[in-house]
């Protein structure tokens, strides 16, 4: 049996029963990485020495009879925009190519305390801006199901690592869909929490009113286990919610009879591939057979979600990224005549073209000429989209949509057409605009490639998502399919 191919909870049980050690689990995962990483290129940095030291310490504690938690000795991956003390955190940008953070992100600290073991930092679109992981300054991660295709983005490295069994779970960030979208294209679970539920302390900021940290998992039970460790108030993040979410494992194995599901028709419209749509509707039928009530609904403001998202997120990015000037942070150009040229050259050479485009778009939207017509108007429409969703959740427990309009595209296919690329965020950005939780769960295959179904709930309704997702998974088992590598 290949240990690397098991789920987190299966490997946890084996370690608890004394059948295997944490070191053996790590050997298996690094063996897998050695075998497939050349093809996938999910990682930017591997942390082998660090990982073996951590595994040894877990094994010692276990031998002494210490009772260890669910994550003790579990190999994980972390997206390279999440700070790891003493370990490079590049944001896949030349700007931070040599940046070694002097502190840990809150989530990484919590995961370490729980005994999870970092195997490496994963690739992403530069500063998490993108939908395909093609804007990374360092490498293009491949989709494990078809090496000529993108894994999705921006957390493409994390999603591909889990799909290719190069880690049992992976942490990523989601500003407009960057967890759910690659999860959908790689056939794993991707979860984005309620805004403020997971601390972002130590996440390199892209668009602060949207950014959230979330997780990729092999199955729903694993997802519930990981979320238990990520959630919780953190005084170092001023947007952190002082709320107790309870044990997510309690939402597993629940009856979904009577659950009310809304299908917003705008998300099943033209632009969504026919076969993808069919898979989602088949998935909804599974839930209906289990006793859920399903109705079509309408969210007329949904069509404005993509422009609203791109205007506000780029505005926030232009401000957040101002700190990378070659003086306070980041790459410094070798040649410059004066201070101004130092800034200009450092930023021109340090940032890639997608990041520069967002900074310009944001600066333009915030300029005195455009502030009211662009930025302020987008804020107003954001409120309408939020209200519309809040009203829908008075009647429905969850909403189900596709996660992504198509299957994974070929590398290079969409990167020339920015509008097509941005429009493909149509299904995911709404949850970030409204600050609500959402999950993508595998729901079938089209042309041999994975398709994900998105489940959203009202803010703080994550238990409903887990409940529905687990019921779906138990009756379908799509997660058991693995790519041949
Ligand atoms: N694709 C979206 C963007 O490029 C979302 C990215 C993200 O969630 N980090 O902005």
Coordinates of C-alpha atoms and ligand atoms in Angstrom, one line a residue:
X1 CA 0.0 0.0 0.0
X2 CA 1.2 3.5 -0.8
X3 CA 1.0 5.5 2.3
X4 CA 1.0 8.8 0.4
X5 CA -2.3 7.9 -1.3
X6 CA -4.3 7.6 1.9
X7 CA -6.3 10.4 3.5
X8 CA -5.2 12.4 6.5
X9 CA -7.7 10.6 8.8
X10 CA -6.6 7.2 7.6
X11 CA -2.9 8.0 8.1
X12 CA -3.7 9.6 11.5
X13 CA -5.4 6.4 12.6
X14 CA -2.4 4.3 11.5
X15 CA 0.0 6.5 13.4
X16 CA -2.2 6.4 16.5
X17 CA -2.4 2.6 16.4
X18 CA 1.3 2.4 16.3
X19 CA 1.3 0.8 12.8
X20 CA 3.6 3.4 11.3
X21 CA 5.8 6.2 12.4
X22 CA 5.7 9.8 11.4
X23 CA 9.1 9.3 9.8
X24 CA 7.8 6.5 7.6
X25 CA 4.9 8.7 6.5
X26 CA 7.3 11.5 5.6
X27 CA 9.5 9.0 3.7
X28 CA 6.5 8.0 1.6
X29 CA 5.5 11.6 0.8
X30 CA 9.1 12.7 -0.1
X31 CA 9.4 9.5 -2.2
X32 CA 6.3 10.5 -4.0
X33 CA 7.6 14.1 -4.5
X34 CA 10.8 12.6 -5.9
X35 CA 8.8 10.5 -8.3
X36 CA 6.3 13.1 -9.7
X37 CA 7.5 16.6 -8.8
X38 CA 9.5 17.0 -11.9
X39 CA 6.3 16.6 -13.9
X40 CA 4.0 18.6 -11.7
X41 CA 6.2 21.5 -10.3
X42 CA 3.9 22.2 -7.4
X43 CA 6.6 23.3 -5.0
X44 CA 8.9 26.4 -5.0
X45 CA 10.8 25.3 -1.9
X46 CA 11.1 21.9 -0.2
X47 CA 11.8 21.8 3.6
X48 CA 13.3 18.4 4.0
X49 CA 15.7 18.9 6.9
X50 CA 13.1 20.9 8.8
X51 CA 10.5 18.2 8.1
X52 CA 12.6 15.3 9.3
X53 CA 13.5 17.1 12.5
X54 CA 9.8 17.7 13.2
X55 CA 8.9 14.1 12.4
X56 CA 11.5 12.8 14.8
X57 CA 10.2 15.0 17.6
X58 CA 6.6 13.8 17.0
X59 CA 7.8 10.1 17.0
X60 CA 9.6 10.6 20.2
X61 CA 6.6 12.2 21.9
X62 CA 4.4 9.4 20.7
X63 CA 6.8 6.8 22.0
X64 CA 6.7 8.5 25.4
X65 CA 2.9 7.9 25.4
X66 CA 1.9 11.5 24.8
X67 CA -1.7 11.8 23.5
X68 CA -1.4 13.7 20.2
X69 CA -4.0 15.5 18.1
X70 CA -5.3 14.8 14.6
X71 CA -2.6 16.6 12.8
X72 CA 0.4 15.3 14.6
X73 CA 3.0 14.0 12.1
X74 CA 0.8 14.8 9.1
X75 CA 2.9 16.2 6.1
X76 CA 1.3 19.4 4.7
X77 CA 2.1 22.1 2.1
X78 CA 1.7 25.8 2.5
X79 CA 1.2 28.4 -0.3
X80 CA 4.2 30.7 -0.7
X81 CA 2.4 33.9 0.3
X82 CA 2.0 32.7 3.9
X83 CA 4.8 33.6 6.2
X84 CA 7.0 30.9 7.5
X85 CA 9.8 32.0 9.9
X86 CA 13.2 31.2 8.6
X87 CA 11.8 29.7 5.4
X88 CA 11.6 31.7 2.1
X89 CA 8.3 33.2 1.3
X90 CA 8.4 34.5 -2.2
X91 CA 4.8 35.1 -3.4
X92 CA 6.2 33.7 -6.6
X93 CA 7.6 37.1 -7.3
X94 CA 11.1 38.3 -8.2
X95 CA 10.2 41.1 -5.7
X96 CA 10.4 38.7 -2.8
X97 CA 12.7 36.1 -4.3
X98 CA 15.1 36.1 -1.3
X99 CA 12.7 37.2 1.4
X100 CA 12.9 35.1 4.6
X101 CA 10.2 36.2 7.1
X102 CA 11.3 36.7 10.7
X103 CA 7.9 35.5 12.0
X104 CA 5.2 32.8 11.4
X105 CA 1.8 33.4 10.0
X106 CA -0.9 32.7 12.7
X107 CA -2.2 29.7 10.8
X108 CA 1.3 28.2 10.3
X109 CA 2.0 28.7 14.0
X110 CA -1.2 26.9 14.9
X111 CA -0.6 24.0 12.5
X112 CA 3.0 23.6 13.8
X113 CA 1.7 23.5 17.4
X114 CA -0.7 20.8 16.3
X115 CA 2.2 18.8 15.0
X116 CA 1.5 19.1 11.2
X117 CA 4.8 18.9 9.3
X118 CA 5.7 21.4 6.5
X119 CA 7.1 19.5 3.5
X120 CA 7.4 22.6 1.3
X121 CA 6.1 25.9 0.0
X122 CA 3.9 25.8 -3.0
X123 CA 3.8 27.8 -6.3
X124 CA 1.1 30.4 -7.0
X125 CA 0.3 33.2 -9.4
X126 CA 2.5 36.1 -8.6
X127 CA 1.1 37.8 -5.4
X128 CA -2.0 35.5 -5.8
X129 CA -3.1 37.5 -8.9
X130 CA -4.4 35.1 -11.5
X131 CA -6.5 32.0 -12.3
X132 CA -4.0 29.5 -13.6
X133 CA -0.6 29.7 -11.7
X134 CA 0.9 30.9 -15.1
X135 CA 1.9 34.3 -13.7
X136 CA 4.4 32.9 -11.2
X137 CA 7.8 34.4 -11.8
X138 CA 9.5 31.0 -11.3
X139 CA 7.6 28.0 -12.9
X140 CA 4.3 26.8 -14.3
X141 CA 2.6 24.1 -12.2
X142 CA 0.9 21.4 -14.2
X143 CA -2.5 19.9 -13.7
X144 CA -1.9 16.3 -12.4
X145 CA -4.8 15.0 -14.5
X146 CA -3.3 16.3 -17.7
X147 CA 0.2 17.7 -17.7
X148 CA -0.5 20.0 -20.7
X149 CA -3.2 21.8 -18.7
X150 CA -3.2 24.4 -15.9
X151 CA -4.0 23.5 -12.4
X152 CA -6.1 26.6 -11.9
X153 CA -5.0 29.4 -9.6
X154 CA -3.9 31.2 -7.8
X155 CA -3.2 28.4 -5.3
X156 CA -2.4 26.0 -8.2
X157 CA 0.7 24.6 -6.4
X158 CA -1.2 23.7 -3.3
X159 CA -4.1 22.1 -5.2
X160 CA -1.8 20.1 -7.5
X161 CA 0.3 18.9 -4.5
X162 CA -2.8 17.5 -2.8
X163 CA -4.2 16.0 -6.1
X164 CA -0.8 14.4 -6.8
X165 CA -0.5 13.0 -3.3
X166 CA 2.5 15.2 -2.6
X167 CA 1.0 16.3 0.7
X168 CA -2.1 15.2 2.7
X169 CA -3.4 18.7 2.8
X170 CA -2.4 22.2 1.8
X171 CA -3.0 25.7 2.9
X172 CA -3.8 28.5 0.5
X173 CA -5.5 31.8 0.2
X174 CA -8.7 32.9 -1.6
X175 CA -9.3 36.5 -2.6
X176 CA -11.7 35.8 -5.5
X177 CA -11.7 32.0 -5.8
X178 CA -8.1 31.0 -5.5
X179 CA -8.8 28.0 -3.3
X180 CA -12.1 26.7 -4.9
X181 CA -11.1 27.2 -8.5
X182 CA -7.9 25.1 -8.5
X183 CA -9.6 22.6 -6.2
X184 CA -12.2 22.2 -8.9
X185 CA -9.7 21.8 -11.7
X186 CA -7.5 19.4 -9.8
X187 CA -10.3 17.2 -8.3
X188 CA -9.8 18.0 -4.6
X189 CA -11.7 19.9 -1.9
X190 CA -11.1 23.6 -1.5
X191 CA -12.6 25.6 1.3
X192 CA -12.8 29.4 1.9
X193 CA -14.2 30.5 5.3
X194 CA -16.5 33.3 6.4
X195 CA -14.5 36.6 6.3
X196 CA -12.7 37.0 9.6
X197 CA -13.0 33.4 10.7
X198 CA -9.4 32.4 10.1
X199 CA -6.7 34.9 11.0
X200 CA -4.7 36.4 8.1
X201 CA -1.8 37.5 10.2
X202 CA 1.2 36.7 8.2
X203 CA -0.6 36.3 4.8
X204 CA 1.0 38.7 2.3
X205 CA -1.9 41.1 1.5
X206 CA -3.4 41.3 -1.9
X207 CA -6.9 42.8 -1.4
X208 CA -7.6 43.0 2.3
X209 CA -11.4 43.2 2.2
X210 CA -11.5 39.9 0.3
X211 CA -8.4 37.9 1.3
X212 CA -9.0 34.7 3.3
X213 CA -6.9 31.7 4.2
X214 CA -8.4 28.3 3.6
X215 CA -7.5 24.7 3.0
X216 CA -7.3 22.0 0.4
X217 CA -8.2 18.5 1.5
X218 CA -8.6 15.0 0.1
X219 CA -12.1 14.4 1.5
X220 CA -14.7 16.2 3.6
X221 CA -13.7 14.6 6.9
X222 CA -10.2 15.8 6.4
X223 CA -11.4 19.2 5.6
X224 CA -13.5 19.4 8.9
X225 CA -10.5 18.2 10.9
X226 CA -8.1 20.8 9.4
X227 CA -10.7 23.7 9.8
X228 CA -10.9 22.9 13.5
X229 CA -7.3 23.9 13.8
X230 CA -7.4 27.0 11.6
X231 CA -10.5 28.7 13.0
X232 CA -10.4 30.9 16.0
X233 CA -10.0 34.5 17.2
X234 CA -6.6 36.1 16.8
X235 CA -5.9 39.5 18.4
X236 CA -3.1 40.2 15.8
X237 CA -5.7 40.4 12.9
X238 CA -8.0 43.3 13.4
X239 CA -10.7 41.7 11.2
X240 CA -10.7 38.5 13.2
X241 CA -14.1 37.4 14.5
X242 CA -14.4 36.8 18.2
X243 CA -16.8 33.9 17.6
X244 CA -16.7 30.2 18.7
X245 CA -17.5 28.0 15.7
X246 CA -17.4 24.7 17.6
X247 CA -16.2 21.3 16.3
X248 CA -16.7 21.0 12.5
X249 CA -16.5 17.2 12.8
X250 CA -20.0 17.3 14.4
X251 CA -21.4 18.4 11.0
X252 CA -20.3 15.0 9.5
X253 CA -22.7 12.1 9.0
X254 CA -25.8 14.3 9.4
X255 CA -29.1 13.8 7.7
X256 CA -29.8 16.5 5.1
X257 CA -33.6 15.8 4.9
X258 CA -35.5 19.1 4.5
X259 CA -32.3 21.1 3.8
X260 CA -33.2 24.0 1.4
X261 CA -31.0 24.4 -1.6
X262 CA -31.2 27.4 -4.0
X263 CA -29.8 27.2 -7.6
X264 CA -29.2 30.7 -8.8
X265 CA -30.0 30.6 -12.5
X266 CA -27.5 33.3 -13.4
X267 CA -24.7 30.7 -12.6
X268 CA -26.1 28.1 -15.1
X269 CA -26.3 30.5 -18.0
X270 CA -24.4 30.8 -21.2
X271 CA -20.7 31.0 -20.5
X272 CA -21.0 27.8 -18.5
X273 CA -19.9 24.7 -20.4
X274 CA -22.8 22.3 -21.1
X275 CA -21.2 19.2 -19.6
X276 CA -20.0 21.1 -16.5
X277 CA -23.5 22.3 -16.0
X278 CA -24.9 18.8 -16.4
X279 CA -22.4 17.4 -13.8
X280 CA -23.5 20.0 -11.2
X281 CA -27.2 19.4 -11.8
X282 CA -26.5 15.6 -11.5
X283 CA -24.8 16.4 -8.2
X284 CA -27.8 18.4 -7.0
X285 CA -30.1 15.4 -7.8
X286 CA -28.0 13.3 -5.5
X287 CA -28.8 15.7 -2.7
X288 CA -32.4 15.9 -3.7
X289 CA -32.7 12.1 -3.5
X290 CA -31.3 12.4 0.1
X291 CA -34.3 14.6 1.0
X292 CA -33.1 18.1 0.2
X293 CA -35.6 20.6 -1.3
X294 CA -34.2 22.2 -4.4
X295 CA -35.5 25.4 -6.1
X296 CA -34.2 27.7 -8.9
X297 CA -33.7 31.3 -7.7
X298 CA -32.5 34.5 -9.3
X299 CA -29.7 36.8 -8.2
X300 CA -29.9 39.6 -10.7
X301 CA -26.9 41.5 -9.4
X302 CA -24.6 38.5 -9.8
X303 CA -23.7 39.6 -13.3
X304 CA -21.8 42.7 -11.8
X305 CA -19.7 40.6 -9.5
X306 CA -16.6 40.3 -11.8
X307 CA -16.2 44.0 -12.5
X308 CA -17.0 44.9 -8.9
X309 CA -14.4 42.4 -7.8
X310 CA -11.7 43.5 -10.2
X311 CA -12.1 47.3 -9.5
X312 CA -12.1 46.9 -5.7
X313 CA -9.4 44.2 -5.5
X314 CA -7.1 46.1 -7.8
X315 CA -7.6 49.3 -5.9
X316 CA -6.7 47.6 -2.6
X317 CA -3.8 45.8 -4.3
X318 CA -2.4 49.1 -5.6
X319 CA -2.3 50.3 -2.0
X320 CA -1.1 47.1 -0.4
X321 CA 1.8 46.6 -2.9
X322 CA 3.1 50.2 -2.4
X323 CA 5.3 48.9 0.4
X324 CA 7.5 46.9 -2.1
X325 CA 9.6 49.8 -3.2
X326 CA 13.2 48.5 -2.9
X327 CA 13.7 50.5 0.3
X328 CA 11.2 49.2 2.9
X329 CA 10.7 45.8 1.3
X330 CA 11.7 43.7 -1.6
X331 CA 14.0 43.6 -4.6
X332 CA 16.2 46.7 -5.1
X333 CA 17.5 47.6 -8.6
X334 CA 21.2 47.6 -9.0
X335 CA 21.3 50.8 -11.0
X336 CA 19.6 54.1 -10.3
X337 CA 20.6 57.8 -10.4
X338 CA 18.3 59.1 -7.6
X339 CA 15.6 58.0 -5.2
X340 CA 12.8 58.3 -7.7
X341 CA 14.7 56.1 -10.2
X342 CA 15.4 53.6 -7.4
X343 CA 11.7 53.2 -6.8
X344 CA 10.9 53.1 -10.5
X345 CA 13.6 50.6 -11.5
X346 CA 13.0 48.4 -8.5
X347 CA 9.3 48.1 -9.1
X348 CA 9.6 47.8 -12.9
X349 CA 12.1 44.9 -12.6
X350 CA 10.7 43.3 -9.5
X351 CA 7.0 42.9 -10.5
X352 CA 5.7 40.8 -13.4
X353 CA 3.2 42.2 -16.0
X354 CA 0.0 40.9 -14.3
X355 CA 0.9 42.6 -11.0
X356 CA 1.8 45.8 -12.8
X357 CA -1.5 45.7 -14.7
X358 CA -3.5 45.4 -11.4
X359 CA -1.5 48.2 -9.7
X360 CA -2.3 50.5 -12.7
X361 CA -5.9 49.5 -12.8
X362 CA -6.3 50.1 -9.1
X363 CA -4.4 53.4 -9.1
X364 CA -6.6 54.6 -12.0
X365 CA -9.8 53.5 -10.2
X366 CA -8.7 55.4 -7.1
X367 CA -7.6 58.6 -9.0
X368 CA -9.7 61.7 -8.4
X369 CA -11.1 61.5 -11.9
X370 CA -12.4 58.0 -11.5
X371 CA -13.0 57.6 -7.8
X372 CA -16.7 58.2 -7.9
X373 CA -17.4 56.5 -11.3
X374 CA -15.3 53.4 -10.6
X375 CA -14.3 52.7 -7.0
X376 CA -17.2 54.3 -5.2
X377 CA -19.7 52.8 -7.6
X378 CA -18.2 49.4 -7.2
X379 CA -18.5 49.7 -3.4
X380 CA -22.2 50.5 -3.8
X381 CA -22.8 47.5 -6.1
X382 CA -20.9 45.4 -3.7
X383 CA -23.4 46.2 -1.0
X384 CA -26.3 45.3 -3.3
X385 CA -24.8 41.9 -4.1
X386 CA -24.3 41.3 -0.4
X387 CA -27.9 42.3 0.4
X388 CA -29.2 40.1 -2.4
X389 CA -27.4 37.1 -1.0
X390 CA -28.5 37.8 2.6
X391 CA -32.1 37.8 1.4
X392 CA -31.5 34.5 -0.4
X393 CA -30.2 32.9 2.7
X394 CA -33.3 33.8 4.7
X395 CA -35.0 31.1 2.6
X396 CA -32.2 28.7 1.7
X397 CA -29.6 26.9 3.7
X398 CA -27.1 26.6 0.9
X399 CA -26.7 27.8 -2.7
X400 CA -25.1 25.5 -5.3
X401 CA -23.4 26.6 -8.5
X402 CA -20.5 25.4 -10.7
X403 CA -17.1 26.4 -9.2
X404 CA -15.6 27.1 -12.6
X405 CA -17.3 27.6 -16.0
X406 CA -15.1 25.0 -17.8
X407 CA -12.7 22.2 -17.3
X408 CA -9.0 23.1 -17.0
X409 CA -7.6 24.8 -20.1
X410 CA -4.4 24.1 -21.9
X411 CA -1.3 26.0 -20.7
X412 CA -1.2 29.3 -22.6
X413 CA -4.7 29.0 -23.9
X414 CA -6.3 31.8 -21.9
X415 CA -3.3 33.8 -20.8
X416 CA -3.5 36.0 -24.0
X417 CA -7.2 36.9 -23.4
X418 CA -7.4 38.8 -20.1
X419 CA -11.1 39.4 -20.3
X420 CA -11.8 35.7 -20.8
X421 CA -9.5 34.9 -17.9
X422 CA -11.1 37.4 -15.6
X423 CA -14.7 36.3 -16.6
X424 CA -13.8 32.8 -15.5
X425 CA -14.0 34.0 -11.9
X426 CA -17.7 34.6 -12.4
X427 CA -18.8 31.7 -10.0
X428 CA -16.4 32.3 -7.2
X429 CA -15.9 36.0 -6.6
X430 CA -19.4 36.5 -5.2
X431 CA -18.5 34.6 -2.0
X432 CA -15.6 37.0 -1.4
X433 CA -17.6 40.1 -2.2
X434 CA -20.2 39.0 0.4
X435 CA -17.7 37.5 2.9
X436 CA -19.5 34.2 3.0
X437 CA -18.0 30.7 3.2
X438 CA -17.9 28.4 0.2
X439 CA -16.5 25.0 -0.7
X440 CA -15.7 23.3 -4.0
X441 CA -16.2 19.6 -4.0
X442 CA -15.4 17.1 -6.8
X443 CA -18.6 16.1 -8.5
X444 CA -17.6 14.2 -11.7
X445 CA -15.4 14.2 -14.8
X446 CA -15.8 15.8 -18.2
X447 CA -13.4 14.6 -20.9
X448 CA -11.5 12.8 -18.2
X449 CA -10.9 16.0 -16.2
X450 CA -12.3 16.9 -12.8
X451 CA -15.3 19.2 -12.3
X452 CA -16.1 20.9 -9.0
X453 CA -19.4 21.9 -7.5
X454 CA -19.6 25.0 -5.3
X455 CA -21.6 25.1 -2.1
X456 CA -22.1 28.4 -0.4
X457 CA -23.9 29.3 2.8
X458 CA -24.6 32.4 4.8
X459 CA -21.8 33.9 6.9
X460 CA -20.9 31.5 9.7
X461 CA -23.0 28.8 8.1
X462 CA -20.0 26.5 7.5
X463 CA -21.6 23.6 9.3
X464 CA -24.3 23.5 6.6
X465 CA -21.7 23.3 3.9
X466 CA -19.8 20.5 5.5
X467 CA -23.1 18.6 6.2
X468 CA -24.2 18.8 2.6
X469 CA -20.8 18.1 1.2
X470 CA -20.3 15.0 3.4
X471 CA -23.7 13.6 2.5
X472 CA -22.8 14.2 -1.2
X473 CA -19.4 12.6 -0.9
X474 CA -20.6 9.5 0.9
X475 CA -23.1 8.9 -1.9
X476 CA -20.7 9.5 -4.8
X477 CA -17.1 9.0 -3.8
X478 CA -15.5 11.0 -6.6
X479 CA -12.6 11.8 -4.4
X480 CA -11.4 8.2 -4.7
X481 CA -10.4 8.7 -8.3
X482 CA -6.7 9.5 -8.7
X483 CA -4.7 10.8 -11.7
X484 CA -2.3 8.4 -13.2
X485 CA 1.2 9.8 -12.9
Ligands
LIG1 N1 -8.5 35.0 -10.1 C1 -8.7 36.0 -9.1 C2 -7.8 37.2 -9.4 O1 -6.9 37.0 -10.2 C3 -8.7 35.5 -7.7 C4 -7.3 35.3 -7.2 C5 -7.3 34.9 -5.8 O2 -8.3 34.5 -5.2 N2 -6.2 35.1 -5.1 O3 -7.8 38.2 -8.8

